[in-house]
Coordinates of C-alpha atoms in Angstrom, one line a residue:
M64 CA 0.0 0.0 0.0
A65 CA 1.4 3.4 -1.1
T66 CA 2.3 5.9 1.6
I67 CA 2.6 9.7 1.6
Y68 CA 6.4 9.2 1.6
D69 CA 6.1 7.2 -1.7
V70 CA 4.1 10.1 -3.2
S71 CA 6.7 12.6 -2.1
V72 CA 9.5 10.6 -3.6
M73 CA 7.8 10.0 -7.0
A74 CA 6.7 13.7 -7.2
G75 CA 10.1 14.9 -6.1
V76 CA 8.7 17.2 -3.4
S77 CA 8.7 17.3 0.4
L78 CA 6.2 15.6 2.7
A79 CA 5.0 19.0 3.7
T80 CA 4.2 19.9 0.1
V81 CA 2.2 16.6 -0.4
S82 CA 0.3 17.5 2.8
R83 CA -0.5 21.0 1.5
V84 CA -1.8 19.6 -1.8
M85 CA -4.1 17.1 0.1
N86 CA -5.4 20.0 2.2
N87 CA -6.0 22.1 -0.9
N88 CA -3.5 24.8 0.3
T89 CA -3.4 27.6 -2.2
K90 CA 0.3 28.2 -1.5
V91 CA 1.3 25.3 -3.8
S92 CA 1.8 26.2 -7.5
D93 CA -0.4 24.5 -10.1
R94 CA 2.6 22.7 -11.6
T95 CA 3.7 21.2 -8.3
K96 CA 0.2 20.3 -7.4
Q97 CA -0.3 18.5 -10.6
K98 CA 3.0 16.5 -10.0
V99 CA 1.7 15.4 -6.6
L100 CA -1.8 14.5 -8.0
D101 CA -0.2 12.5 -10.8
A102 CA 2.0 10.6 -8.4
M103 CA -1.0 9.9 -6.1
Q104 CA -2.9 8.5 -9.1
T105 CA 0.0 6.4 -10.4
L106 CA 0.5 4.9 -7.0
G107 CA -3.2 4.5 -6.2
Y108 CA -2.7 6.5 -3.0
R109 CA -5.7 7.5 -0.9
P110 CA -5.3 9.7 2.1
N111 CA -6.3 8.2 5.4
T112 CA -9.0 10.7 6.4
I113 CA -9.4 9.1 9.9
A114 CA -5.8 9.6 10.6
Q115 CA -5.9 13.1 9.3
S116 CA -8.8 14.0 11.5
L117 CA -7.1 12.5 14.5
A118 CA -3.9 14.5 13.8
S119 CA -5.7 17.8 13.1
N120 CA -8.7 17.4 15.5
C121 CA -10.8 18.3 12.5
S122 CA -12.8 15.9 10.3
N123 CA -14.1 18.5 7.8
S124 CA -17.5 16.9 8.2
V125 CA -20.7 18.3 9.6
G126 CA -23.6 16.2 10.9
V127 CA -27.1 17.2 9.7
L128 CA -30.2 15.8 11.5
V129 CA -33.5 16.4 9.8
S130 CA -37.0 15.3 10.7
Q131 CA -37.5 13.2 7.5
L132 CA -35.9 12.6 4.2
D133 CA -38.9 12.6 1.9
G134 CA -41.4 15.2 0.8
P135 CA -40.8 18.6 -0.9
F136 CA -39.9 20.5 2.3
Y137 CA -36.6 19.2 3.5
G138 CA -34.9 18.5 0.1
P139 CA -34.2 22.2 -0.6
M140 CA -32.9 22.7 3.0
M141 CA -30.4 19.9 2.7
T142 CA -29.4 21.0 -0.8
E143 CA -28.5 24.5 0.5
I144 CA -26.6 23.1 3.5
E145 CA -24.6 20.7 1.3
T146 CA -23.9 23.3 -1.3
A147 CA -22.6 25.9 1.2
L148 CA -20.4 23.4 3.0
R149 CA -19.2 21.7 -0.1
S150 CA -18.0 25.1 -1.4
A151 CA -15.7 25.2 1.6
N152 CA -14.5 21.7 1.1
K153 CA -16.6 20.3 3.9
H154 CA -18.8 17.2 3.8
V155 CA -22.2 16.4 5.3
I156 CA -23.4 13.3 7.1
I157 CA -27.2 13.1 7.2
A158 CA -29.4 11.3 9.7
A159 CA -33.2 11.4 10.3
G160 CA -35.0 11.8 13.6
H161 CA -38.6 11.2 12.4
S162 CA -40.0 13.6 15.0
D163 CA -39.4 10.9 17.7
E164 CA -37.5 11.8 20.8
A165 CA -35.6 8.5 21.1
Q166 CA -34.7 8.5 17.4
E167 CA -33.5 12.1 17.5
K168 CA -31.3 11.4 20.5
D169 CA -29.9 8.3 18.9
S170 CA -29.1 10.2 15.7
V171 CA -27.4 12.9 17.6
E172 CA -25.2 10.3 19.3
F173 CA -24.5 8.6 15.9
L174 CA -23.4 11.9 14.3
M175 CA -21.2 12.8 17.3
S176 CA -19.6 9.3 17.2
R177 CA -18.6 10.0 13.6
G178 CA -16.4 12.8 14.7
C179 CA -18.4 15.6 13.1
D180 CA -17.0 19.0 13.7
A181 CA -20.5 20.5 14.3
L182 CA -24.1 19.5 14.1
I183 CA -27.0 21.2 12.3
L184 CA -30.2 20.1 14.0
D185 CA -33.8 20.2 12.7
V186 CA -35.3 18.5 15.7
E187 CA -38.9 18.6 17.1
A188 CA -39.3 16.0 19.8
V189 CA -36.3 16.5 22.1
S190 CA -36.7 19.0 24.9
D191 CA -35.3 22.5 25.2
D192 CA -33.3 21.4 28.3
Y193 CA -31.7 18.6 26.3
L194 CA -30.6 21.0 23.5
I195 CA -29.3 23.5 26.1
E196 CA -27.3 20.8 27.7
L197 CA -26.0 19.6 24.3
S198 CA -24.9 23.1 23.5
K199 CA -22.5 23.0 26.4
G200 CA -20.7 19.9 25.0
P201 CA -17.5 19.8 22.9
T202 CA -19.4 19.6 19.5
P203 CA -21.0 22.9 18.4
I204 CA -24.6 22.8 17.5
V205 CA -26.9 25.1 15.5
L206 CA -30.7 24.7 15.4
I207 CA -33.0 25.2 12.3
N208 CA -36.6 26.2 12.6
R209 CA -36.5 26.3 16.4
Y210 CA -36.0 29.1 18.9
I211 CA -34.7 28.7 22.4
D212 CA -34.0 31.9 24.3
A213 CA -31.2 30.5 26.4
I214 CA -29.2 29.6 23.2
K215 CA -30.7 32.1 20.8
E216 CA -27.3 32.7 19.3
R217 CA -27.4 29.1 18.0
C218 CA -30.9 29.3 16.5
V219 CA -32.0 30.0 12.9
Y220 CA -35.7 30.4 12.9
L221 CA -38.9 31.7 11.3
E222 CA -41.4 33.9 13.1
N223 CA -44.2 31.3 12.9
E224 CA -46.7 33.1 15.1
L225 CA -46.5 36.1 12.7
G226 CA -46.9 33.7 9.7
G227 CA -50.0 32.1 11.2
F228 CA -51.5 35.5 11.9
M229 CA -50.8 36.7 8.3
A230 CA -52.5 33.7 6.7
T231 CA -55.7 34.1 8.7
D232 CA -55.6 37.9 8.6
Y233 CA -55.7 37.7 4.8
I234 CA -58.7 35.3 4.8
L235 CA -60.6 37.5 7.3
S236 CA -59.8 40.6 5.2
L237 CA -61.8 39.0 2.4
G238 CA -64.9 38.9 4.6
H239 CA -64.8 35.3 5.7
T240 CA -66.1 34.5 9.3
H241 CA -66.8 30.8 9.0
V242 CA -63.2 29.7 9.0
A243 CA -61.8 26.2 9.6
Y244 CA -58.2 25.5 10.6
I245 CA -56.2 22.4 9.8
S246 CA -53.1 22.3 11.9
G247 CA -50.1 20.0 12.1
P248 CA -49.2 17.9 15.1
L249 CA -49.6 20.1 18.2
F250 CA -46.5 18.7 20.0
K251 CA -44.4 20.7 17.5
L252 CA -43.5 24.3 18.5
D253 CA -44.0 25.8 15.1
V254 CA -47.5 24.2 14.8
R255 CA -48.5 25.8 18.1
D256 CA -47.0 29.1 17.1
R257 CA -49.0 29.1 13.8
L258 CA -52.2 28.3 15.7
K259 CA -51.5 31.0 18.1
G260 CA -51.2 33.5 15.2
H261 CA -54.4 32.2 13.8
K262 CA -56.2 32.8 17.0
R263 CA -54.7 36.3 17.3
A264 CA -56.1 37.2 13.9
L265 CA -59.5 35.9 14.7
A266 CA -59.6 38.0 17.9
Q267 CA -58.6 41.1 16.0
Y268 CA -61.7 40.6 13.8
N269 CA -63.9 39.6 16.7
V270 CA -64.4 36.2 15.2
P271 CA -64.7 33.4 17.9
F272 CA -62.4 30.5 17.6
D273 CA -64.5 27.4 17.1
E274 CA -62.7 24.3 18.4
S275 CA -64.9 22.0 16.4
L276 CA -63.5 23.6 13.2
H277 CA -60.0 22.9 14.2
Y278 CA -58.6 19.6 13.0
E279 CA -55.1 18.4 14.1
S280 CA -53.5 16.6 11.2
D281 CA -50.0 15.4 10.2
F282 CA -48.6 17.8 7.5
K283 CA -49.2 15.2 4.8
E284 CA -51.5 15.4 1.7
A285 CA -53.5 12.4 3.0
G286 CA -53.8 14.1 6.4
G287 CA -55.3 17.2 4.7
S288 CA -57.8 14.9 2.9
D289 CA -58.9 13.2 6.1
A290 CA -59.2 16.6 7.8
M291 CA -61.4 18.0 5.0
E292 CA -63.6 14.9 5.0
H293 CA -64.2 15.4 8.7
L294 CA -64.9 19.1 8.4
L295 CA -67.4 18.5 5.6
S296 CA -69.1 15.8 7.6
L297 CA -70.0 18.4 10.3
N298 CA -72.5 20.1 8.0
T299 CA -71.3 23.4 9.5
P300 CA -71.1 26.4 7.2
I301 CA -67.5 26.8 6.1
T302 CA -66.4 29.4 3.6
A303 CA -62.6 29.3 4.1
V304 CA -60.0 26.9 5.3
V305 CA -56.6 27.9 6.7
C306 CA -54.1 25.1 6.5
A307 CA -50.8 25.0 8.4
N308 CA -48.9 23.7 5.4
D309 CA -49.3 23.5 1.6
Q310 CA -49.3 19.7 1.5
M311 CA -52.4 19.5 3.7
A312 CA -54.0 22.3 1.7
S313 CA -53.5 20.3 -1.5
G314 CA -55.1 17.2 0.0
A315 CA -58.0 19.3 1.4
I316 CA -58.7 21.0 -1.9
A317 CA -58.8 17.6 -3.7
V318 CA -61.5 16.4 -1.4
C319 CA -63.5 19.6 -2.0
L320 CA -63.3 19.1 -5.7
E321 CA -64.4 15.5 -5.3
H322 CA -67.5 16.7 -3.4
G323 CA -68.4 19.1 -6.2
L324 CA -67.2 22.3 -4.4
R325 CA -65.6 25.0 -6.4
V326 CA -62.4 26.6 -5.2
P327 CA -62.4 29.5 -4.5
D328 CA -66.1 30.2 -5.6
D329 CA -67.6 27.9 -2.9
I330 CA -64.7 27.7 -0.4
S331 CA -61.4 29.5 -0.1
F332 CA -58.0 28.1 0.9
I333 CA -54.7 29.4 2.1
G334 CA -51.6 27.3 2.9
Y335 CA -48.2 27.7 4.5
D336 CA -44.6 27.0 3.3
N337 CA -44.7 28.2 -0.3
I338 CA -43.4 24.9 -1.6
P339 CA -43.1 24.8 -5.5
F340 CA -45.9 22.5 -6.7
P341 CA -49.0 24.3 -5.4
Q342 CA -48.0 27.2 -7.6
Y343 CA -48.7 25.1 -10.7
I344 CA -52.0 23.6 -9.9
S345 CA -55.5 25.1 -10.5
P346 CA -56.4 27.1 -8.5
K347 CA -52.9 28.3 -7.6
L348 CA -52.5 28.2 -3.8
S349 CA -52.3 31.4 -1.8
T350 CA -49.8 30.8 1.0
V351 CA -47.3 32.1 3.5
S352 CA -43.6 31.5 2.9
N353 CA -41.4 29.4 5.0
P354 CA -37.9 29.9 3.6
I355 CA -36.4 26.6 4.9
N356 CA -33.8 26.6 2.1
E357 CA -32.5 30.0 3.3
M358 CA -32.5 28.8 6.9
G359 CA -30.5 25.8 5.9
K360 CA -28.0 28.0 4.1
M361 CA -27.7 30.3 7.2
A362 CA -27.1 27.3 9.5
A363 CA -24.3 26.1 7.2
R364 CA -22.8 29.7 7.2
W365 CA -23.0 29.7 11.0
V366 CA -20.9 26.5 11.1
L367 CA -18.4 28.0 8.7
Q368 CA -18.2 31.2 10.7
Q369 CA -18.2 29.8 14.2
V370 CA -16.5 26.4 13.8
Y371 CA -14.2 26.9 10.8
N372 CA -13.4 30.6 11.6
D373 CA -14.5 32.0 8.3
Q374 CA -15.2 35.6 9.5
E375 CA -16.2 36.7 6.0
M376 CA -19.5 34.8 6.5
T377 CA -22.6 36.8 7.4
V378 CA -25.4 35.0 9.2
D379 CA -29.0 36.1 9.4
S380 CA -30.7 34.1 12.2
S381 CA -34.3 35.4 12.1
F382 CA -36.6 35.2 9.1
K383 CA -40.0 36.9 8.6
P384 CA -42.7 35.1 6.6
E385 CA -44.2 36.6 3.4
L386 CA -47.7 36.4 2.1
F387 CA -48.1 35.1 -1.5
I388 CA -51.6 35.9 -2.9
R389 CA -52.7 33.7 -5.8
T390 CA -56.1 32.4 -6.8
S391 CA -57.3 29.9 -4.1
A392 CA -59.1 32.5 -2.0
K393 CA -61.6 35.2 -3.0
Q394 CA -63.7 38.0 -1.5
I395 CA -66.9 36.6 0.1
D396 CA -70.1 37.6 -1.6

C-alpha cells in the first residue's frame, strides 16, 4: 500500500508539500500540485481521512439531523446546506429523527460518534433542556426552525406566530367569518405558534375560535384529505380553510373538488410554506412563505463562521414570513 512518503519521492517534493496539496492549500503552485496528484494517481494512494482528522482534530465533516428525508420541504434545505459546506471543502453526514425523541437522540449520538466538527439540527421531539445541555458539550450545534431563548445565538428560525397571523388575517380581510383550521401535530412548537397566530387574527376581527372547526393533522396530503372529509361531515357552514402547510391544503382542496365544491367560488383556501408544486395547480394556492432553504444556508454559514473561523461569512438568524396571494381565495359575496 502506497504511503505519503512514496508520493513525495515520486513527485520529487517534500512531505509537507504533499500534505499541503491534500489539504488544498493555495500556496502550492499549479505545476507542483499536478505533479503530486499524478503521483497519487499512479501509486493509487488514498489519504487516510481518519488519521488526518485525529492528527488535526478536524474531520471536515458536519452532521445534519432532519425530521424526515422525503417530501418537498426538506430537500431544498439539505441542498442549500450541502452546497454551502461543499464550497468550503466540507462534507455532510445526514441522519433522520422522524420527530421521535428516542430516534432524535440516537441520531445525535451517531453523528457525534462519527467525529463531526459540528451538528446542524432540525429537531422537534427533544426538549429545550436537552438541547441547552447539548450546546455545552464539545461539539458545536446550531438549530434550524427552532428558537430557544437560552441559546438564541445558535438558532436559525422563522417567526411562525406572525406567519399564522398573516395567513388568517388575509382570509378574514376577504370577509370570511366561517373559517376552519387544519393544523399539524400540536406537539411541534412551530405548529403551536402558527395556531397562536391564527387565534390572534380571529380575535382582532372579533371572530370566535370554534374548536370544532380545528382539526389536528400530520402535515401530509393524506392528512389534509382526512381533515377535510371530517370538516365537511360536520354540516357546518365553512367558507374558508386555513391550512398549516401547503401539502395538507392540496389534499383538502382535492376532497372539496371530489365533493363538487368549487375553489375558490364555494370555499377559499390558504396554505403555509410556499413549496413549489401548489404554484402550478389550479387554483394556484395562496400561501405564506417558510424559507427553509435559506434557513439551511444560514445554518451552514453559522458553522463555517463559528467552527471553521470564516469571518467573512454573514449570518441572518431570524426570518420573517411573506404572504403570496394567488387564486385559491376570494372575497366573500
